Amino acid sequence: MADNIKITKDSFKRVEHHDTASQEEIQAPSLTFFQDAVRRLKQNKVAVVSFWVLLVLIVIAMAAPIIAPHNPNAQNVNYANLPPKIGSGNIPGFTGKASVAGSVSDRYAAAGVPKGTYYILGTDYLGRDLLSRIIYGTRLSIFVAFMATLFDMLIGVPYGLISGWRGKGTDMVLQRIIEIISSVPNLIVAILMLLVFKPGLTSIIIAIGFTGWITMARLIRAETLQLKSEEYILAAQTLGESSSKIAFKHLIPNMSSVIIINTMMTIPTAIFFEAFLSYIGIGIPAPNASLGTLLSDGQKTFRFLPYQMWYPSAVIVLLMLAFNLLADGLRDAFDPKSSR
């Protein structure tokens, strides 16, 4: 049977160089640092969900003039303390009915609210739409939070870079200034701002900006002290590059993960600080809406009308939880060693 097998030239295939080269190629695509960080972030389902929750909340807050169903400051005492209602009131929990003197009644009919008019989350003690006020309050809280991050970028990053890069006497003086500023509590700064400025958004932003950048400055200083002894930094100095060029071309890109992570940690702190100031009455003045003022108003009637405090509480908890979970996800993505 073996005699019947004929071996010819066509029975063999010559192995070319490009065939072996293609087999030895690495199939996985090469990723940059940021691409690899994004890949790790996408694997963190909690961080991804938090990102989309924040995106929805931010879009709703920014589109408040379009989305809000009513004027947040429009008062109508005839419609005060109306319960939540959607449409004709067939959805449980949003029926427009409430218990009065032991009997359940339609509060909208009793207040003479025209047919087809309803308030999804009810009204407050002055008849203002609670949903519209929550949307505008969320918008204000997010604005304050991003102003805090702006102070981090404009003051904290350059301050830390200069302190760490110059070192010696400059570093000592700048660090003593930070110690003096950080010794003053934020609440004292906020009260002092009320003596200089009128109570409102300006005084809150200045109070946050006065000390909010210190953590960023300290982190950037520590990173600069570590990076400035690296070989590529020494090589850039040897080639005669200026300090500003080294900072923008080498230092800041290599500290981007620290900047991003600390920025995400700053946002929930600023949101809570603004809500706290408004809650104790030295923040956003009436009749403007803030999550803190909504919590304060809702707390006064919580025993009888708990929904007026539940809804703003849920929003502020959701905001802070989402920002913190996303910050944890970013930290694990940019610095995998820290999660071990």
mmCIF file of C-alpha atoms in Angstrom:
data_model
loop_
_atom_site.group_PDB
_atom_site.id
_atom_site.type_symbol
_atom_site.label_atom_id
_atom_site.label_comp_id
_atom_site.label_asym_id
_atom_site.label_seq_id
_atom_site.Cartn_x
_atom_site.Cartn_y
_atom_site.Cartn_z
ATOM 1 C CA MET A 1 0.000 0.000 0.000
ATOM 2 C CA ALA A 2 2.966 2.327 0.721
ATOM 3 C CA ASP A 3 4.193 1.762 -2.869
ATOM 4 C CA ASN A 4 1.083 3.505 -4.251
ATOM 5 C CA ILE A 5 1.902 6.850 -2.505
ATOM 6 C CA LYS A 6 3.632 9.270 -4.857
ATOM 7 C CA ILE A 7 5.616 12.134 -3.364
ATOM 8 C CA THR A 8 5.964 15.190 -5.593
ATOM 9 C CA LYS A 9 7.096 18.789 -5.168
ATOM 10 C CA ASP A 10 3.486 19.838 -4.601
ATOM 11 C CA SER A 11 3.343 17.700 -1.469
ATOM 12 C CA PHE A 12 5.526 20.244 0.355
ATOM 13 C CA LYS A 13 4.957 23.915 1.080
ATOM 14 C CA ARG A 14 7.881 26.211 1.546
ATOM 15 C CA VAL A 15 7.789 28.213 4.755
ATOM 16 C CA GLU A 16 8.351 31.865 3.941
ATOM 17 C CA HIS A 17 9.779 34.415 6.349
ATOM 18 C CA HIS A 18 6.549 36.393 6.608
ATOM 19 C CA ASP A 19 4.649 33.232 7.669
ATOM 20 C CA THR A 20 6.839 32.662 10.724
ATOM 21 C CA ALA A 21 6.846 36.381 11.516
ATOM 22 C CA SER A 22 3.057 36.533 11.512
ATOM 23 C CA GLN A 23 2.881 33.550 13.871
ATOM 24 C CA GLU A 24 5.273 35.220 16.295
ATOM 25 C CA GLU A 25 3.433 38.534 16.370
ATOM 26 C CA ILE A 26 1.739 39.542 19.649
ATOM 27 C CA GLN A 27 -1.982 39.421 18.969
ATOM 28 C CA ALA A 28 -3.073 41.738 21.826
ATOM 29 C CA PRO A 29 -3.072 45.414 20.778
ATOM 30 C CA SER A 30 -0.690 47.745 22.596
ATOM 31 C CA LEU A 31 -2.452 50.153 24.958
ATOM 32 C CA THR A 32 -1.392 53.499 26.328
ATOM 33 C CA PHE A 33 -1.594 54.211 30.062
ATOM 34 C CA PHE A 34 -4.961 55.978 29.732
ATOM 35 C CA GLN A 35 -6.392 53.290 27.440
ATOM 36 C CA ASP A 36 -5.382 50.622 29.933
ATOM 37 C CA ALA A 37 -6.921 52.662 32.779
ATOM 38 C CA VAL A 38 -10.195 53.022 30.850
ATOM 39 C CA ARG A 39 -10.193 49.269 30.212
ATOM 40 C CA ARG A 40 -9.807 48.574 33.937
ATOM 41 C CA LEU A 41 -12.482 51.159 34.762
ATOM 42 C CA LYS A 42 -14.975 49.482 32.414
ATOM 43 C CA GLN A 43 -14.423 46.204 34.252
ATOM 44 C CA ASN A 44 -15.577 47.893 37.476
ATOM 45 C CA LYS A 45 -19.361 47.629 37.097
ATOM 46 C CA VAL A 46 -20.100 49.762 40.176
ATOM 47 C CA ALA A 47 -17.974 52.629 38.846
ATOM 48 C CA VAL A 48 -19.586 52.387 35.402
ATOM 49 C CA VAL A 49 -23.109 52.515 36.893
ATOM 50 C CA SER A 50 -22.054 55.474 39.058
ATOM 51 C CA PHE A 51 -20.724 57.268 35.993
ATOM 52 C CA TRP A 52 -24.014 56.906 34.111
ATOM 53 C CA VAL A 53 -26.042 57.938 37.174
ATOM 54 C CA LEU A 54 -23.924 61.081 37.509
ATOM 55 C CA LEU A 55 -24.193 61.797 33.802
ATOM 56 C CA VAL A 56 -28.005 61.627 33.962
ATOM 57 C CA LEU A 57 -28.137 63.849 37.064
ATOM 58 C CA ILE A 58 -25.767 66.413 35.538
ATOM 59 C CA VAL A 59 -27.722 66.547 32.262
ATOM 60 C CA ILE A 60 -30.999 67.013 34.152
ATOM 61 C CA ALA A 61 -29.468 69.711 36.357
ATOM 62 C CA MET A 62 -27.936 71.615 33.430
ATOM 63 C CA ALA A 63 -31.236 71.470 31.526
ATOM 64 C CA ALA A 64 -33.217 72.675 34.561
ATOM 65 C CA PRO A 65 -34.890 75.636 32.760
ATOM 66 C CA ILE A 66 -36.197 73.214 30.131
ATOM 67 C CA ILE A 67 -36.989 70.156 32.253
ATOM 68 C CA ALA A 68 -38.395 71.781 35.407
ATOM 69 C CA PRO A 69 -42.218 71.626 35.144
ATOM 70 C CA HIS A 70 -42.800 74.794 37.209
ATOM 71 C CA ASN A 71 -41.044 77.933 38.363
ATOM 72 C CA PRO A 72 -39.090 76.814 41.479
ATOM 73 C CA ASN A 73 -39.716 80.111 43.298
ATOM 74 C CA ALA A 74 -43.373 80.626 42.294
ATOM 75 C CA GLN A 75 -45.547 80.604 45.423
ATOM 76 C CA ASN A 76 -49.203 79.673 45.768
ATOM 77 C CA VAL A 77 -50.200 79.203 49.388
ATOM 78 C CA ASN A 78 -53.539 77.724 48.287
ATOM 79 C CA TYR A 79 -51.579 74.731 46.980
ATOM 80 C CA ALA A 80 -49.358 74.359 50.068
ATOM 81 C CA ASN A 81 -48.241 70.884 51.190
ATOM 82 C CA LEU A 82 -49.900 68.985 48.349
ATOM 83 C CA PRO A 83 -48.827 65.302 48.236
ATOM 84 C CA PRO A 84 -47.103 63.780 45.180
ATOM 85 C CA LYS A 85 -49.315 63.047 42.198
ATOM 86 C CA ILE A 86 -48.735 61.850 38.622
ATOM 87 C CA GLY A 87 -51.434 62.140 35.974
ATOM 88 C CA SER A 88 -54.829 60.994 37.182
ATOM 89 C CA GLY A 89 -53.369 59.585 40.397
ATOM 90 C CA ASN A 90 -53.506 55.876 39.594
ATOM 91 C CA ILE A 91 -49.854 55.176 40.491
ATOM 92 C CA PRO A 92 -49.383 54.001 44.110
ATOM 93 C CA GLY A 93 -47.590 56.629 46.163
ATOM 94 C CA PHE A 94 -48.427 59.346 43.639
ATOM 95 C CA THR A 95 -52.219 59.498 44.044
ATOM 96 C CA GLY A 96 -52.500 63.020 45.423
ATOM 97 C CA LYS A 97 -54.298 61.701 48.497
ATOM 98 C CA ALA A 98 -53.264 62.112 52.114
ATOM 99 C CA SER A 99 -54.583 61.238 55.535
ATOM 100 C CA VAL A 100 -56.207 64.165 57.343
ATOM 101 C CA ALA A 101 -57.796 63.685 60.794
ATOM 102 C CA GLY A 102 -57.732 59.932 60.319
ATOM 103 C CA SER A 103 -59.465 59.904 56.916
ATOM 104 C CA VAL A 104 -57.873 59.741 53.459
ATOM 105 C CA SER A 105 -58.950 62.532 51.118
ATOM 106 C CA ASP A 106 -57.976 64.002 47.767
ATOM 107 C CA ARG A 107 -55.887 67.027 48.703
ATOM 108 C CA TYR A 108 -55.903 68.361 45.135
ATOM 109 C CA ALA A 109 -59.702 68.507 45.042
ATOM 110 C CA ALA A 110 -59.822 70.079 48.493
ATOM 111 C CA ALA A 111 -57.343 72.799 47.431
ATOM 112 C CA GLY A 112 -59.272 73.501 44.227
ATOM 113 C CA VAL A 113 -56.409 72.533 41.924
ATOM 114 C CA PRO A 114 -57.619 72.602 38.279
ATOM 115 C CA LYS A 115 -57.969 69.266 36.522
ATOM 116 C CA GLY A 116 -54.791 68.244 34.687
ATOM 117 C CA THR A 117 -52.537 70.180 37.093
ATOM 118 C CA TYR A 118 -50.411 68.033 39.355
ATOM 119 C CA TYR A 119 -47.077 68.109 41.166
ATOM 120 C CA ILE A 120 -44.990 64.957 40.723
ATOM 121 C CA LEU A 121 -43.207 65.265 44.087
ATOM 122 C CA GLY A 122 -45.761 67.492 45.760
ATOM 123 C CA THR A 123 -45.385 71.068 47.038
ATOM 124 C CA ASP A 124 -43.791 72.679 50.089
ATOM 125 C CA TYR A 125 -45.304 74.893 52.765
ATOM 126 C CA LEU A 126 -45.507 77.835 50.348
ATOM 127 C CA GLY A 127 -47.015 75.861 47.473
ATOM 128 C CA ARG A 128 -43.777 75.702 45.452
ATOM 129 C CA ASP A 129 -43.180 72.695 43.225
ATOM 130 C CA LEU A 130 -40.782 70.359 45.051
ATOM 131 C CA LEU A 131 -39.489 68.609 41.911
ATOM 132 C CA SER A 132 -38.501 71.896 40.277
ATOM 133 C CA ARG A 133 -36.772 73.057 43.451
ATOM 134 C CA ILE A 134 -34.833 69.772 43.725
ATOM 135 C CA ILE A 135 -33.677 70.050 40.098
ATOM 136 C CA TYR A 136 -32.483 73.641 40.613
ATOM 137 C CA GLY A 137 -30.934 72.712 43.976
ATOM 138 C CA THR A 138 -29.007 69.877 42.339
ATOM 139 C CA ARG A 139 -27.845 72.281 39.643
ATOM 140 C CA LEU A 140 -26.502 74.677 42.275
ATOM 141 C CA SER A 141 -24.751 71.900 44.220
ATOM 142 C CA ILE A 142 -23.031 70.598 41.078
ATOM 143 C CA PHE A 143 -21.973 74.141 40.148
ATOM 144 C CA VAL A 144 -20.410 74.661 43.607
ATOM 145 C CA ALA A 145 -18.656 71.292 43.343
ATOM 146 C CA PHE A 146 -17.096 72.075 39.982
ATOM 147 C CA MET A 147 -16.022 75.506 41.201
ATOM 148 C CA ALA A 148 -14.177 73.701 44.003
ATOM 149 C CA THR A 149 -12.367 71.551 41.433
ATOM 150 C CA LEU A 150 -11.470 74.714 39.531
ATOM 151 C CA PHE A 151 -9.725 76.052 42.632
ATOM 152 C CA ASP A 152 -7.891 72.730 42.906
ATOM 153 C CA MET A 153 -6.616 73.067 39.348
ATOM 154 C CA LEU A 154 -5.783 76.788 39.343
ATOM 155 C CA ILE A 155 -4.264 77.043 42.836
ATOM 156 C CA GLY A 156 -3.483 73.566 44.211
ATOM 157 C CA VAL A 157 -1.608 72.169 41.205
ATOM 158 C CA PRO A 158 0.697 75.188 40.540
ATOM 159 C CA TYR A 159 1.275 75.700 44.271
ATOM 160 C CA GLY A 160 2.326 72.075 44.781
ATOM 161 C CA LEU A 161 4.513 72.114 41.669
ATOM 162 C CA ILE A 162 6.391 75.245 42.731
ATOM 163 C CA SER A 163 6.823 74.007 46.295
ATOM 164 C CA GLY A 164 8.128 70.590 45.266
ATOM 165 C CA TRP A 165 10.248 71.770 42.331
ATOM 166 C CA ARG A 166 12.012 74.715 43.981
ATOM 167 C CA GLY A 167 12.487 73.010 47.353
ATOM 168 C CA LYS A 168 14.709 74.393 50.141
ATOM 169 C CA GLY A 169 13.618 77.825 51.411
ATOM 170 C CA THR A 170 10.759 78.230 48.952
ATOM 171 C CA ASP A 171 9.282 74.879 49.927
ATOM 172 C CA MET A 172 9.596 75.672 53.636
ATOM 173 C CA VAL A 173 7.820 79.043 53.305
ATOM 174 C CA LEU A 174 5.022 77.669 51.118
ATOM 175 C CA GLN A 175 4.408 74.721 53.454
ATOM 176 C CA ARG A 176 4.232 77.013 56.496
ATOM 177 C CA ILE A 177 1.600 79.086 54.668
ATOM 178 C CA ILE A 178 -0.420 75.904 54.020
ATOM 179 C CA GLU A 179 -0.193 74.966 57.700
ATOM 180 C CA ILE A 180 -1.489 78.397 58.735
ATOM 181 C CA ILE A 181 -4.410 78.271 56.287
ATOM 182 C CA SER A 182 -5.343 74.678 57.133
ATOM 183 C CA SER A 183 -5.469 75.544 60.849
ATOM 184 C CA VAL A 184 -8.529 77.759 60.228
ATOM 185 C CA PRO A 185 -11.771 75.673 60.125
ATOM 186 C CA ASN A 186 -13.893 75.977 56.996
ATOM 187 C CA LEU A 187 -16.944 76.975 59.034
ATOM 188 C CA ILE A 188 -15.087 79.938 60.548
ATOM 189 C CA VAL A 189 -14.022 81.022 57.058
ATOM 190 C CA ALA A 190 -17.628 80.785 55.840
ATOM 191 C CA ILE A 191 -18.868 82.930 58.741
ATOM 192 C CA LEU A 192 -16.140 85.503 58.093
ATOM 193 C CA MET A 193 -17.136 85.613 54.429
ATOM 194 C CA LEU A 194 -20.691 86.479 55.508
ATOM 195 C CA LEU A 195 -19.318 89.585 57.244
ATOM 196 C CA VAL A 196 -17.555 90.704 54.072
ATOM 197 C CA PHE A 197 -20.001 89.536 51.403
ATOM 198 C CA LYS A 198 -23.741 89.061 51.380
ATOM 199 C CA PRO A 199 -24.946 85.536 52.230
ATOM 200 C CA GLY A 200 -25.107 83.550 49.013
ATOM 201 C CA LEU A 201 -23.229 81.628 46.400
ATOM 202 C CA THR A 202 -20.207 83.959 46.308
ATOM 203 C CA SER A 203 -19.397 83.585 49.998
ATOM 204 C CA ILE A 204 -19.757 79.784 49.822
ATOM 205 C CA ILE A 205 -17.450 79.482 46.803
ATOM 206 C CA ILE A 206 -14.808 81.709 48.436
ATOM 207 C CA ALA A 207 -15.037 79.725 51.683
ATOM 208 C CA ILE A 208 -14.541 76.458 49.802
ATOM 209 C CA GLY A 209 -11.773 77.912 47.646
ATOM 210 C CA PHE A 210 -9.918 79.325 50.667
ATOM 211 C CA THR A 211 -8.885 75.903 51.982
ATOM 212 C CA GLY A 212 -10.180 73.393 49.427
ATOM 213 C CA TRP A 213 -6.991 73.361 47.348
ATOM 214 C CA ILE A 214 -4.637 72.418 50.221
ATOM 215 C CA THR A 215 -4.985 68.638 49.833
ATOM 216 C CA MET A 216 -4.278 68.870 46.108
ATOM 217 C CA ALA A 217 -1.221 71.065 46.737
ATOM 218 C CA ARG A 218 0.233 68.606 49.232
ATOM 219 C CA LEU A 219 -0.286 65.623 46.937
ATOM 220 C CA ILE A 220 1.241 67.422 43.941
ATOM 221 C CA ARG A 221 4.232 68.506 46.061
ATOM 222 C CA ALA A 222 4.865 64.924 47.176
ATOM 223 C CA GLU A 223 4.648 63.645 43.604
ATOM 224 C CA THR A 224 6.945 66.415 42.341
ATOM 225 C CA LEU A 225 9.583 65.604 44.976
ATOM 226 C CA GLN A 226 9.489 61.986 43.824
ATOM 227 C CA LEU A 227 9.485 62.650 40.074
ATOM 228 C CA LYS A 228 12.117 65.387 39.886
ATOM 229 C CA SER A 229 14.882 62.860 40.661
ATOM 230 C CA GLU A 230 13.856 60.579 37.763
ATOM 231 C CA GLU A 231 16.311 60.168 34.893
ATOM 232 C CA TYR A 232 14.064 61.664 32.200
ATOM 233 C CA ILE A 233 13.631 64.834 34.296
ATOM 234 C CA LEU A 234 17.393 65.098 34.834
ATOM 235 C CA ALA A 235 17.912 64.561 31.103
ATOM 236 C CA ALA A 236 15.470 67.348 30.275
ATOM 237 C CA GLN A 237 17.330 69.693 32.647
ATOM 238 C CA THR A 238 20.636 68.726 31.052
ATOM 239 C CA LEU A 239 19.221 69.579 27.609
ATOM 240 C CA GLY A 240 18.390 73.053 28.905
ATOM 241 C CA GLU A 241 14.575 72.852 29.041
ATOM 242 C CA SER A 242 12.915 75.504 31.177
ATOM 243 C CA SER A 243 11.136 74.646 34.420
ATOM 244 C CA SER A 244 7.720 75.534 32.977
ATOM 245 C CA LYS A 245 8.292 73.295 29.956
ATOM 246 C CA ILE A 246 9.385 70.404 32.173
ATOM 247 C CA ALA A 247 6.283 70.918 34.327
ATOM 248 C CA PHE A 248 3.811 70.874 31.411
ATOM 249 C CA LYS A 249 5.610 68.267 29.309
ATOM 250 C CA HIS A 250 6.819 65.797 31.935
ATOM 251 C CA LEU A 251 5.552 66.405 35.469
ATOM 252 C CA ILE A 252 1.842 67.145 34.982
ATOM 253 C CA PRO A 253 1.232 64.281 32.490
ATOM 254 C CA ASN A 254 2.839 61.841 34.921
ATOM 255 C CA MET A 255 0.727 63.204 37.786
ATOM 256 C CA SER A 256 -2.541 63.198 35.847
ATOM 257 C CA SER A 257 -3.875 60.156 37.698
ATOM 258 C CA VAL A 258 -3.316 61.823 41.083
ATOM 259 C CA ILE A 259 -5.007 65.002 39.851
ATOM 260 C CA ILE A 260 -8.046 63.155 38.474
ATOM 261 C CA ILE A 261 -8.526 60.984 41.559
ATOM 262 C CA ASN A 262 -8.191 63.867 44.037
ATOM 263 C CA THR A 263 -10.548 66.006 41.949
ATOM 264 C CA MET A 264 -13.232 63.326 42.107
ATOM 265 C CA MET A 265 -12.734 63.124 45.886
ATOM 266 C CA THR A 266 -13.095 66.908 46.211
ATOM 267 C CA ILE A 267 -16.520 67.082 44.531
ATOM 268 C CA PRO A 268 -18.615 65.192 47.151
ATOM 269 C CA THR A 269 -16.863 67.092 49.953
ATOM 270 C CA ALA A 270 -17.835 70.420 48.356
ATOM 271 C CA ILE A 271 -21.435 69.252 47.797
ATOM 272 C CA PHE A 272 -21.772 68.240 51.451
ATOM 273 C CA PHE A 273 -20.188 71.492 52.695
ATOM 274 C CA GLU A 274 -22.581 73.632 50.650
ATOM 275 C CA ALA A 275 -25.588 71.573 51.807
ATOM 276 C CA PHE A 276 -24.425 71.860 55.429
ATOM 277 C CA LEU A 277 -24.068 75.656 55.258
ATOM 278 C CA SER A 278 -27.494 76.015 53.648
ATOM 279 C CA TYR A 279 -29.020 73.621 56.171
ATOM 280 C CA ILE A 280 -27.863 75.685 59.180
ATOM 281 C CA GLY A 281 -29.014 78.897 57.502
ATOM 282 C CA ILE A 282 -25.769 80.616 56.434
ATOM 283 C CA GLY A 283 -25.681 79.360 52.855
ATOM 284 C CA ILE A 284 -27.982 80.072 49.941
ATOM 285 C CA PRO A 285 -30.589 82.669 51.004
ATOM 286 C CA ALA A 286 -34.329 82.317 50.397
ATOM 287 C CA PRO A 287 -36.125 81.919 48.086
ATOM 288 C CA ASN A 288 -33.370 80.247 46.040
ATOM 289 C CA ALA A 289 -33.383 76.456 46.090
ATOM 290 C CA SER A 290 -30.512 74.381 47.459
ATOM 291 C CA LEU A 291 -30.419 70.792 48.610
ATOM 292 C CA GLY A 292 -29.426 72.067 52.050
ATOM 293 C CA THR A 293 -32.366 74.499 52.320
ATOM 294 C CA LEU A 294 -34.739 71.792 51.057
ATOM 295 C CA LEU A 295 -33.480 69.456 53.792
ATOM 296 C CA SER A 296 -33.941 72.200 56.370
ATOM 297 C CA ASP A 297 -37.497 72.945 55.232
ATOM 298 C CA GLY A 298 -38.361 69.249 55.035
ATOM 299 C CA GLN A 299 -37.009 68.574 58.517
ATOM 300 C CA LYS A 300 -39.503 71.039 60.009
ATOM 301 C CA THR A 301 -42.485 69.066 58.700
ATOM 302 C CA PHE A 302 -40.919 65.604 58.629
ATOM 303 C CA ARG A 303 -43.303 64.154 61.219
ATOM 304 C CA PHE A 304 -46.409 64.991 59.183
ATOM 305 C CA LEU A 305 -45.080 65.380 55.614
ATOM 306 C CA PRO A 306 -42.018 63.098 55.389
ATOM 307 C CA TYR A 307 -41.839 63.192 51.576
ATOM 308 C CA GLN A 308 -40.606 66.807 51.711
ATOM 309 C CA MET A 309 -37.375 65.566 53.292
ATOM 310 C CA TRP A 310 -37.116 62.120 51.685
ATOM 311 C CA TYR A 311 -36.711 63.327 48.106
ATOM 312 C CA PRO A 312 -33.918 65.926 48.592
ATOM 313 C CA SER A 313 -32.198 63.493 50.987
ATOM 314 C CA ALA A 314 -32.286 60.773 48.331
ATOM 315 C CA VAL A 315 -30.768 63.116 45.724
ATOM 316 C CA ILE A 316 -27.874 64.285 47.908
ATOM 317 C CA VAL A 317 -27.136 60.703 49.024
ATOM 318 C CA LEU A 318 -27.197 59.542 45.396
ATOM 319 C CA LEU A 319 -24.865 62.360 44.316
ATOM 320 C CA MET A 320 -22.295 61.786 47.047
ATOM 321 C CA LEU A 321 -22.436 57.986 46.784
ATOM 322 C CA ALA A 322 -22.038 58.032 42.993
ATOM 323 C CA PHE A 323 -19.095 60.459 43.110
ATOM 324 C CA ASN A 324 -17.343 58.456 45.839
ATOM 325 C CA LEU A 325 -17.846 55.117 44.073
ATOM 326 C CA LEU A 326 -16.627 56.580 40.772
ATOM 327 C CA ALA A 327 -13.601 58.050 42.565
ATOM 328 C CA ASP A 328 -12.805 54.624 44.042
ATOM 329 C CA GLY A 329 -13.112 53.089 40.575
ATOM 330 C CA LEU A 330 -10.793 55.712 39.080
ATOM 331 C CA ARG A 331 -8.254 55.144 41.849
ATOM 332 C CA ASP A 332 -8.234 51.404 41.184
ATOM 333 C CA ALA A 333 -8.029 51.991 37.417
ATOM 334 C CA PHE A 334 -5.154 54.487 37.497
ATOM 335 C CA ASP A 335 -3.289 52.847 40.377
ATOM 336 C CA PRO A 336 -4.011 49.086 40.494
ATOM 337 C CA LYS A 337 -1.455 48.562 43.295
ATOM 338 C CA SER A 338 -3.552 50.679 45.674
ATOM 339 C CA SER A 339 -6.491 48.227 45.488
ATOM 340 C CA ARG A 340 -4.402 45.251 46.593
#
